[in-house]
Amino acid sequence: QVQLVESGGGSVQAGGSLRLSCAASGLTDRRFCMGWFRQAPGKDREGVAATSTGGAYTYYADSVRGRFTISQDSAKRFLYLQMDSLKPEDGAMYYCAAVRYVLGAGCDPANYNYIFWGQGTQVTVSS
């Protein structure tokens, strides 16, 4: 059973940084896409960044490319999202998610219905 638990959210001023963590268990092999999604009140959920557990694929939304970095530890038990140069519009509930990947499909959230989800961690960015 896949379990994902996020941590690291909080409040920060614009221009600041936060690092989100996702503790993952139950990923039985290295054939998963793992991603970070966010949803602000009244807005659609957005795929922010994603990577394959094997490291071959990485995806970033245009809105965060160059400011956010997705990474994982060598044991593939933790997924991270380093968020720098934060903007007020980055404020949202951030979720960690996973899905078994399809060869050739990358990890772009638009290509998948991510099926395993964490409970979320809140990020607030003040101007």
mmCIF file with all atom_site columns, C-alpha atoms in Angstrom:
data_model
loop_
_atom_site.group_PDB
_atom_site.id
_atom_site.type_symbol
_atom_site.label_atom_id
_atom_site.label_alt_id
_atom_site.label_comp_id
_atom_site.label_asym_id
_atom_site.label_entity_id
_atom_site.label_seq_id
_atom_site.pdbx_PDB_ins_code
_atom_site.Cartn_x
_atom_site.Cartn_y
_atom_site.Cartn_z
_atom_site.occupancy
_atom_site.B_iso_or_equiv
_atom_site.pdbx_formal_charge
_atom_site.auth_seq_id
_atom_site.auth_comp_id
_atom_site.auth_asym_id
_atom_site.auth_atom_id
_atom_site.pdbx_PDB_model_num
ATOM 1   C CA . GLN A 1 1   ? 0.000   0.000  0.000   1.00 0.00 ? 1   GLN A CA 1
ATOM 2   C CA . VAL A 1 2   ? 1.456   3.343  -1.065  1.00 0.00 ? 2   VAL A CA 1
ATOM 3   C CA . GLN A 1 3   ? 1.484   6.033  1.597   1.00 0.00 ? 3   GLN A CA 1
ATOM 4   C CA . LEU A 1 4   ? 2.607   9.613  1.134   1.00 0.00 ? 4   LEU A CA 1
ATOM 5   C CA . VAL A 1 5   ? 3.054   12.094 3.970   1.00 0.00 ? 5   VAL A CA 1
ATOM 6   C CA . GLU A 1 6   ? 3.953   15.718 3.284   1.00 0.00 ? 6   GLU A CA 1
ATOM 7   C CA . SER A 1 7   ? 5.667   18.153 5.610   1.00 0.00 ? 7   SER A CA 1
ATOM 8   C CA . GLY A 1 8   ? 7.528   21.445 5.481   1.00 0.00 ? 8   GLY A CA 1
ATOM 9   C CA . GLY A 1 9   ? 4.780   23.893 4.670   1.00 0.00 ? 9   GLY A CA 1
ATOM 10  C CA . GLY A 1 10  ? 4.494   27.205 6.458   1.00 0.00 ? 10  GLY A CA 1
ATOM 11  C CA . SER A 1 11  ? 4.339   30.941 6.086   1.00 0.00 ? 11  SER A CA 1
ATOM 12  C CA . VAL A 1 12  ? 7.026   32.964 4.364   1.00 0.00 ? 12  VAL A CA 1
ATOM 13  C CA . GLN A 1 13  ? 7.417   36.412 2.891   1.00 0.00 ? 13  GLN A CA 1
ATOM 14  C CA . ALA A 1 14  ? 7.639   36.939 -0.830  1.00 0.00 ? 14  ALA A CA 1
ATOM 15  C CA . GLY A 1 15  ? 11.140  36.233 -2.061  1.00 0.00 ? 15  GLY A CA 1
ATOM 16  C CA . GLY A 1 16  ? 11.730  33.628 0.619   1.00 0.00 ? 16  GLY A CA 1
ATOM 17  C CA . SER A 1 17  ? 12.223  29.893 0.394   1.00 0.00 ? 17  SER A CA 1
ATOM 18  C CA . LEU A 1 18  ? 10.626  26.724 1.711   1.00 0.00 ? 18  LEU A CA 1
ATOM 19  C CA . ARG A 1 19  ? 11.470  23.067 1.312   1.00 0.00 ? 19  ARG A CA 1
ATOM 20  C CA . LEU A 1 20  ? 8.643   20.560 1.211   1.00 0.00 ? 20  LEU A CA 1
ATOM 21  C CA . SER A 1 21  ? 9.215   16.897 1.984   1.00 0.00 ? 21  SER A CA 1
ATOM 22  C CA . CYS A 1 22  ? 7.160   13.840 1.132   1.00 0.00 ? 22  CYS A CA 1
ATOM 23  C CA . ALA A 1 23  ? 7.828   10.596 2.953   1.00 0.00 ? 23  ALA A CA 1
ATOM 24  C CA . ALA A 1 24  ? 6.910   7.734  0.632   1.00 0.00 ? 24  ALA A CA 1
ATOM 25  C CA . SER A 1 25  ? 6.356   4.108  1.509   1.00 0.00 ? 25  SER A CA 1
ATOM 26  C CA . GLY A 1 26  ? 4.984   1.156  -0.411  1.00 0.00 ? 26  GLY A CA 1
ATOM 27  C CA . LEU A 1 27  ? 6.611   2.002  -3.738  1.00 0.00 ? 27  LEU A CA 1
ATOM 28  C CA . THR A 1 28  ? 7.621   -1.520 -4.582  1.00 0.00 ? 28  THR A CA 1
ATOM 29  C CA . ASP A 1 29  ? 9.874   -0.683 -7.514  1.00 0.00 ? 29  ASP A CA 1
ATOM 30  C CA . ARG A 1 30  ? 11.371  2.303  -9.305  1.00 0.00 ? 30  ARG A CA 1
ATOM 31  C CA . ARG A 1 31  ? 8.675   2.627  -11.935 1.00 0.00 ? 31  ARG A CA 1
ATOM 32  C CA . PHE A 1 32  ? 6.695   5.455  -10.457 1.00 0.00 ? 32  PHE A CA 1
ATOM 33  C CA . CYS A 1 33  ? 6.172   9.070  -11.265 1.00 0.00 ? 33  CYS A CA 1
ATOM 34  C CA . MET A 1 34  ? 6.097   11.231 -8.173  1.00 0.00 ? 34  MET A CA 1
ATOM 35  C CA . GLY A 1 35  ? 4.900   14.771 -8.284  1.00 0.00 ? 35  GLY A CA 1
ATOM 36  C CA . TRP A 1 36  ? 3.949   17.890 -6.410  1.00 0.00 ? 36  TRP A CA 1
ATOM 37  C CA . PHE A 1 37  ? 0.582   19.477 -7.024  1.00 0.00 ? 37  PHE A CA 1
ATOM 38  C CA . ARG A 1 38  ? -1.005  22.559 -5.519  1.00 0.00 ? 38  ARG A CA 1
ATOM 39  C CA . GLN A 1 39  ? -4.475  23.946 -5.155  1.00 0.00 ? 39  GLN A CA 1
ATOM 40  C CA . ALA A 1 40  ? -5.443  27.390 -3.970  1.00 0.00 ? 40  ALA A CA 1
ATOM 41  C CA . PRO A 1 41  ? -8.987  28.243 -2.875  1.00 0.00 ? 41  PRO A CA 1
ATOM 42  C CA . GLY A 1 42  ? -11.237 28.711 -5.884  1.00 0.00 ? 42  GLY A CA 1
ATOM 43  C CA . LYS A 1 43  ? -8.606  27.517 -8.335  1.00 0.00 ? 43  LYS A CA 1
ATOM 44  C CA . ASP A 1 44  ? -8.026  24.281 -10.202 1.00 0.00 ? 44  ASP A CA 1
ATOM 45  C CA . ARG A 1 45  ? -5.382  21.890 -9.012  1.00 0.00 ? 45  ARG A CA 1
ATOM 46  C CA . GLU A 1 46  ? -2.059  22.463 -10.762 1.00 0.00 ? 46  GLU A CA 1
ATOM 47  C CA . GLY A 1 47  ? 0.756   20.037 -11.350 1.00 0.00 ? 47  GLY A CA 1
ATOM 48  C CA . VAL A 1 48  ? 3.860   21.880 -10.186 1.00 0.00 ? 48  VAL A CA 1
ATOM 49  C CA . ALA A 1 49  ? 6.703   19.413 -10.681 1.00 0.00 ? 49  ALA A CA 1
ATOM 50  C CA . ALA A 1 50  ? 7.185   15.709 -11.200 1.00 0.00 ? 50  ALA A CA 1
ATOM 51  C CA . THR A 1 51  ? 9.944   13.181 -11.568 1.00 0.00 ? 51  THR A CA 1
ATOM 52  C CA . SER A 1 52  ? 10.316  9.469  -12.131 1.00 0.00 ? 52  SER A CA 1
ATOM 53  C CA . THR A 1 53  ? 11.727  7.438  -9.269  1.00 0.00 ? 53  THR A CA 1
ATOM 54  C CA . GLY A 1 54  ? 14.449  6.286  -11.622 1.00 0.00 ? 54  GLY A CA 1
ATOM 55  C CA . GLY A 1 55  ? 15.334  9.880  -12.388 1.00 0.00 ? 55  GLY A CA 1
ATOM 56  C CA . ALA A 1 56  ? 14.890  9.721  -16.152 1.00 0.00 ? 56  ALA A CA 1
ATOM 57  C CA . TYR A 1 57  ? 12.019  12.199 -16.347 1.00 0.00 ? 57  TYR A CA 1
ATOM 58  C CA . THR A 1 58  ? 11.509  15.609 -14.795 1.00 0.00 ? 58  THR A CA 1
ATOM 59  C CA . TYR A 1 59  ? 8.640   18.028 -15.333 1.00 0.00 ? 59  TYR A CA 1
ATOM 60  C CA . TYR A 1 60  ? 8.094   21.605 -14.184 1.00 0.00 ? 60  TYR A CA 1
ATOM 61  C CA . ALA A 1 61  ? 5.136   23.861 -14.734 1.00 0.00 ? 61  ALA A CA 1
ATOM 62  C CA . ASP A 1 62  ? 6.023   27.074 -16.540 1.00 0.00 ? 62  ASP A CA 1
ATOM 63  C CA . SER A 1 63  ? 4.909   29.050 -13.501 1.00 0.00 ? 63  SER A CA 1
ATOM 64  C CA . VAL A 1 64  ? 7.658   27.569 -11.304 1.00 0.00 ? 64  VAL A CA 1
ATOM 65  C CA . ARG A 1 65  ? 10.444  26.606 -13.682 1.00 0.00 ? 65  ARG A CA 1
ATOM 66  C CA . GLY A 1 66  ? 13.714  28.151 -12.550 1.00 0.00 ? 66  GLY A CA 1
ATOM 67  C CA . ARG A 1 67  ? 12.422  28.777 -9.020  1.00 0.00 ? 67  ARG A CA 1
ATOM 68  C CA . PHE A 1 68  ? 11.394  25.310 -7.805  1.00 0.00 ? 68  PHE A CA 1
ATOM 69  C CA . THR A 1 69  ? 13.511  22.161 -7.785  1.00 0.00 ? 69  THR A CA 1
ATOM 70  C CA . ILE A 1 70  ? 12.180  18.642 -7.358  1.00 0.00 ? 70  ILE A CA 1
ATOM 71  C CA . SER A 1 71  ? 14.508  15.978 -5.995  1.00 0.00 ? 71  SER A CA 1
ATOM 72  C CA . GLN A 1 72  ? 14.537  12.699 -4.131  1.00 0.00 ? 72  GLN A CA 1
ATOM 73  C CA . ASP A 1 73  ? 16.889  10.938 -1.782  1.00 0.00 ? 73  ASP A CA 1
ATOM 74  C CA . SER A 1 74  ? 19.005  8.062  -3.022  1.00 0.00 ? 74  SER A CA 1
ATOM 75  C CA . ALA A 1 75  ? 16.814  5.473  -1.295  1.00 0.00 ? 75  ALA A CA 1
ATOM 76  C CA . LYS A 1 76  ? 13.734  6.928  -3.062  1.00 0.00 ? 76  LYS A CA 1
ATOM 77  C CA . ARG A 1 77  ? 11.959  7.228  0.264   1.00 0.00 ? 77  ARG A CA 1
ATOM 78  C CA . PHE A 1 78  ? 11.679  11.008 0.266   1.00 0.00 ? 78  PHE A CA 1
ATOM 79  C CA . LEU A 1 79  ? 10.574  13.443 -2.391  1.00 0.00 ? 79  LEU A CA 1
ATOM 80  C CA . TYR A 1 80  ? 11.470  17.097 -1.966  1.00 0.00 ? 80  TYR A CA 1
ATOM 81  C CA . LEU A 1 81  ? 10.381  20.372 -3.456  1.00 0.00 ? 81  LEU A CA 1
ATOM 82  C CA . GLN A 1 82  ? 12.783  23.259 -2.926  1.00 0.00 ? 82  GLN A CA 1
ATOM 83  C CA . MET A 1 83  ? 10.861  26.466 -3.502  1.00 0.00 ? 83  MET A CA 1
ATOM 84  C CA . ASP A 1 84  ? 12.873  29.657 -3.931  1.00 0.00 ? 84  ASP A CA 1
ATOM 85  C CA . SER A 1 85  ? 11.893  33.200 -4.854  1.00 0.00 ? 85  SER A CA 1
ATOM 86  C CA . LEU A 1 86  ? 8.385   32.525 -3.631  1.00 0.00 ? 86  LEU A CA 1
ATOM 87  C CA . LYS A 1 87  ? 5.554   34.735 -4.816  1.00 0.00 ? 87  LYS A CA 1
ATOM 88  C CA . PRO A 1 88  ? 2.182   35.369 -3.195  1.00 0.00 ? 88  PRO A CA 1
ATOM 89  C CA . GLU A 1 89  ? 0.565   33.411 -6.015  1.00 0.00 ? 89  GLU A CA 1
ATOM 90  C CA . ASP A 1 90  ? 2.539   30.325 -4.944  1.00 0.00 ? 90  ASP A CA 1
ATOM 91  C CA . GLY A 1 91  ? 0.441   30.147 -1.787  1.00 0.00 ? 91  GLY A CA 1
ATOM 92  C CA . ALA A 1 92  ? -1.692  26.997 -1.833  1.00 0.00 ? 92  ALA A CA 1
ATOM 93  C CA . MET A 1 93  ? -2.139  23.561 -0.344  1.00 0.00 ? 93  MET A CA 1
ATOM 94  C CA . TYR A 1 94  ? 0.641   21.416 -1.741  1.00 0.00 ? 94  TYR A CA 1
ATOM 95  C CA . TYR A 1 95  ? 0.158   17.706 -2.289  1.00 0.00 ? 95  TYR A CA 1
ATOM 96  C CA . CYS A 1 96  ? 2.549   14.880 -3.019  1.00 0.00 ? 96  CYS A CA 1
ATOM 97  C CA . ALA A 1 97  ? 1.230   12.265 -5.447  1.00 0.00 ? 97  ALA A CA 1
ATOM 98  C CA . ALA A 1 98  ? 2.382   9.143  -7.247  1.00 0.00 ? 98  ALA A CA 1
ATOM 99  C CA . VAL A 1 99  ? 1.384   6.919  -10.131 1.00 0.00 ? 99  VAL A CA 1
ATOM 100 C CA . ARG A 1 100 ? 3.033   4.017  -11.904 1.00 0.00 ? 100 ARG A CA 1
ATOM 101 C CA . TYR A 1 101 ? 4.570   5.438  -15.037 1.00 0.00 ? 101 TYR A CA 1
ATOM 102 C CA . VAL A 1 102 ? 4.092   4.356  -18.635 1.00 0.00 ? 102 VAL A CA 1
ATOM 103 C CA . LEU A 1 103 ? 7.250   3.976  -20.682 1.00 0.00 ? 103 LEU A CA 1
ATOM 104 C CA . GLY A 1 104 ? 7.563   6.878  -23.056 1.00 0.00 ? 104 GLY A CA 1
ATOM 105 C CA . ALA A 1 105 ? 4.963   9.052  -21.351 1.00 0.00 ? 105 ALA A CA 1
ATOM 106 C CA . GLY A 1 106 ? 7.344   10.951 -19.073 1.00 0.00 ? 106 GLY A CA 1
ATOM 107 C CA . CYS A 1 107 ? 5.837   12.182 -15.832 1.00 0.00 ? 107 CYS A CA 1
ATOM 108 C CA . ASP A 1 108 ? 3.953   15.227 -17.078 1.00 0.00 ? 108 ASP A CA 1
ATOM 109 C CA . PRO A 1 109 ? 0.840   15.495 -14.881 1.00 0.00 ? 109 PRO A CA 1
ATOM 110 C CA . ALA A 1 110 ? -1.211  16.108 -18.035 1.00 0.00 ? 110 ALA A CA 1
ATOM 111 C CA . ASN A 1 111 ? -0.417  12.564 -19.173 1.00 0.00 ? 111 ASN A CA 1
ATOM 112 C CA . TYR A 1 112 ? -1.516  10.788 -16.026 1.00 0.00 ? 112 TYR A CA 1
ATOM 113 C CA . ASN A 1 113 ? -4.236  10.407 -13.495 1.00 0.00 ? 113 ASN A CA 1
ATOM 114 C CA . TYR A 1 114 ? -2.115  10.376 -10.341 1.00 0.00 ? 114 TYR A CA 1
ATOM 115 C CA . ILE A 1 115 ? -3.770  7.899  -7.996  1.00 0.00 ? 115 ILE A CA 1
ATOM 116 C CA . PHE A 1 116 ? -1.857  8.000  -4.710  1.00 0.00 ? 116 PHE A CA 1
ATOM 117 C CA . TRP A 1 117 ? -2.078  11.222 -2.707  1.00 0.00 ? 117 TRP A CA 1
ATOM 118 C CA . GLY A 1 118 ? -0.850  12.647 0.548   1.00 0.00 ? 118 GLY A CA 1
ATOM 119 C CA . GLN A 1 119 ? -2.904  14.788 2.869   1.00 0.00 ? 119 GLN A CA 1
ATOM 120 C CA . GLY A 1 120 ? -1.265  18.071 1.864   1.00 0.00 ? 120 GLY A CA 1
ATOM 121 C CA . THR A 1 121 ? 0.776   20.799 3.500   1.00 0.00 ? 121 THR A CA 1
ATOM 122 C CA . GLN A 1 122 ? -0.158  24.479 3.465   1.00 0.00 ? 122 GLN A CA 1
ATOM 123 C CA . VAL A 1 123 ? 2.115   27.129 2.006   1.00 0.00 ? 123 VAL A CA 1
ATOM 124 C CA . THR A 1 124 ? 1.342   30.795 2.601   1.00 0.00 ? 124 THR A CA 1
ATOM 125 C CA . VAL A 1 125 ? 3.344   33.557 0.957   1.00 0.00 ? 125 VAL A CA 1
ATOM 126 C CA . SER A 1 126 ? 2.805   37.122 2.113   1.00 0.00 ? 126 SER A CA 1
ATOM 127 C CA . SER A 1 127 ? 3.632   40.157 0.054   1.00 0.00 ? 127 SER A CA 1
#
